[in-house]
Coordinates of C-alpha atoms in Angstrom, one line a residue:
X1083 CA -22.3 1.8 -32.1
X1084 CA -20.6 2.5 -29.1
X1085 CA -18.9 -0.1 -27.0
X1086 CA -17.0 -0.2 -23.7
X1087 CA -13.3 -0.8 -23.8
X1088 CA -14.0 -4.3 -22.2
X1089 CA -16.4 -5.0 -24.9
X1090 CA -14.0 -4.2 -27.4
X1091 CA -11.0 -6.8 -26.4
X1092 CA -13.9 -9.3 -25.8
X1093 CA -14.7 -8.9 -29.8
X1094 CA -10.6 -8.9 -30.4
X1095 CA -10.8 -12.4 -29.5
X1096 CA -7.9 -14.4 -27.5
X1097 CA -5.9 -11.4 -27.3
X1098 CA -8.4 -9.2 -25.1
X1099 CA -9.4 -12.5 -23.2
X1100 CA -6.1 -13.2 -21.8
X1101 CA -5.5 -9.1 -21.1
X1102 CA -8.6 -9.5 -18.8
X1103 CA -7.6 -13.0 -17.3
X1104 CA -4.1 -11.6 -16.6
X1105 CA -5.3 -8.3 -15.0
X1106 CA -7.9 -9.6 -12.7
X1107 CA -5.4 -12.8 -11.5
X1108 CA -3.3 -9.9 -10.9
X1109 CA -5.7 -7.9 -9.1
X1110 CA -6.7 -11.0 -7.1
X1111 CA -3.0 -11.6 -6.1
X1112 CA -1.8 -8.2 -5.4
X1113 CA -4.3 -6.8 -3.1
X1114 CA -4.0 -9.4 -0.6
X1115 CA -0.3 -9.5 -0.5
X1116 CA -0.7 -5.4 -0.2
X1117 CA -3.1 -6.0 2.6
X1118 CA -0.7 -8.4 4.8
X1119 CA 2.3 -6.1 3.7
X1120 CA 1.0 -3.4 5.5
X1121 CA -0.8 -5.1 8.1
X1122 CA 1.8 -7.3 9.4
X1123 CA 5.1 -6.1 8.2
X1124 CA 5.4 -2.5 7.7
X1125 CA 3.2 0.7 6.8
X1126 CA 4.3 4.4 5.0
X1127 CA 3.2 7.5 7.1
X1128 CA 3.7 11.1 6.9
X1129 CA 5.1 12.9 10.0
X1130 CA 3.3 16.7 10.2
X1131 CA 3.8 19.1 12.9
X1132 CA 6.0 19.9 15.4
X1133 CA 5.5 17.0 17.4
X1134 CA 8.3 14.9 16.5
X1135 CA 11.3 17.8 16.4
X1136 CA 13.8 17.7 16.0
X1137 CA 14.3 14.2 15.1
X1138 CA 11.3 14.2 12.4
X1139 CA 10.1 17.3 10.2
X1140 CA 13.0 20.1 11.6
X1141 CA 11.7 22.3 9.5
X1142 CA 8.2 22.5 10.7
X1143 CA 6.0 24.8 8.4
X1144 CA 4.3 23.2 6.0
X1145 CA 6.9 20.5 4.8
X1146 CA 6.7 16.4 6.2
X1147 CA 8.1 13.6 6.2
X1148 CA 7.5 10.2 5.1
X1149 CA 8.7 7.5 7.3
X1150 CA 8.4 3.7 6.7
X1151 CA 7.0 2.0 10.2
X1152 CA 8.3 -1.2 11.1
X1153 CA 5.1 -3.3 12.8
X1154 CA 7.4 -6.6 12.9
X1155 CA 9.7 -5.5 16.2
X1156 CA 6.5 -4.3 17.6
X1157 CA 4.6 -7.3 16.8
X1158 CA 7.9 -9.7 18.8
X1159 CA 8.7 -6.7 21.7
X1160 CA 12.1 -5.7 20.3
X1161 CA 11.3 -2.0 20.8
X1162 CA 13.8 -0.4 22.8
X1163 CA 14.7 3.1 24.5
X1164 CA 15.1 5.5 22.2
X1165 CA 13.2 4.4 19.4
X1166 CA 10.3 6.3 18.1
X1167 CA 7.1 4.5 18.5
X1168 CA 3.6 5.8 16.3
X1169 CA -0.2 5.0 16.8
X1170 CA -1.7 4.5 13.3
X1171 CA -5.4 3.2 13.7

């Protein structure tokens, strides 16, 4: 008889019952704190093209780079000249 994997640690008893609490709590907690992460303090892009050179991607071609925006100093107006500011919908 075949039985999905969930199925089986239900059958295991308290073992597969705290294994599914723990990973659903987790889920629960982690996405949201994810979610505000990126939406409030900070978000990963990749640079591509030749938009940003020299300063980002010098090579050009077909490599990129992965920069780590900073949405905080935008968020409280502490961007100042010289700093390089992205549009990310």
């Amino acid at each position: 008889r075949f039985l999905f994997p969930f199925q089986e640690m239900a059958q295991m008893g308290g073992f597969g019952r705290r294994y599914i609490k723990a990973f659903v709590s987790g889920f629960f907690i982690a996405v949201p704190v994810t979610v505000t992460v990126l939406d409030r303090l900070a978000y990963v892009a990749r640079v591509e093209g030749a938009s940003m050179q020299p300063s980002l991607n010098p090579e050009g071609g077909t490599t990129s780079d992965i920069v780590l925006l900073n949405r905080w100093s935008v968020r409280h107006y502490q961007v100042q000249r010289g700093d390089i500011v992205s549009v990310v919908n």
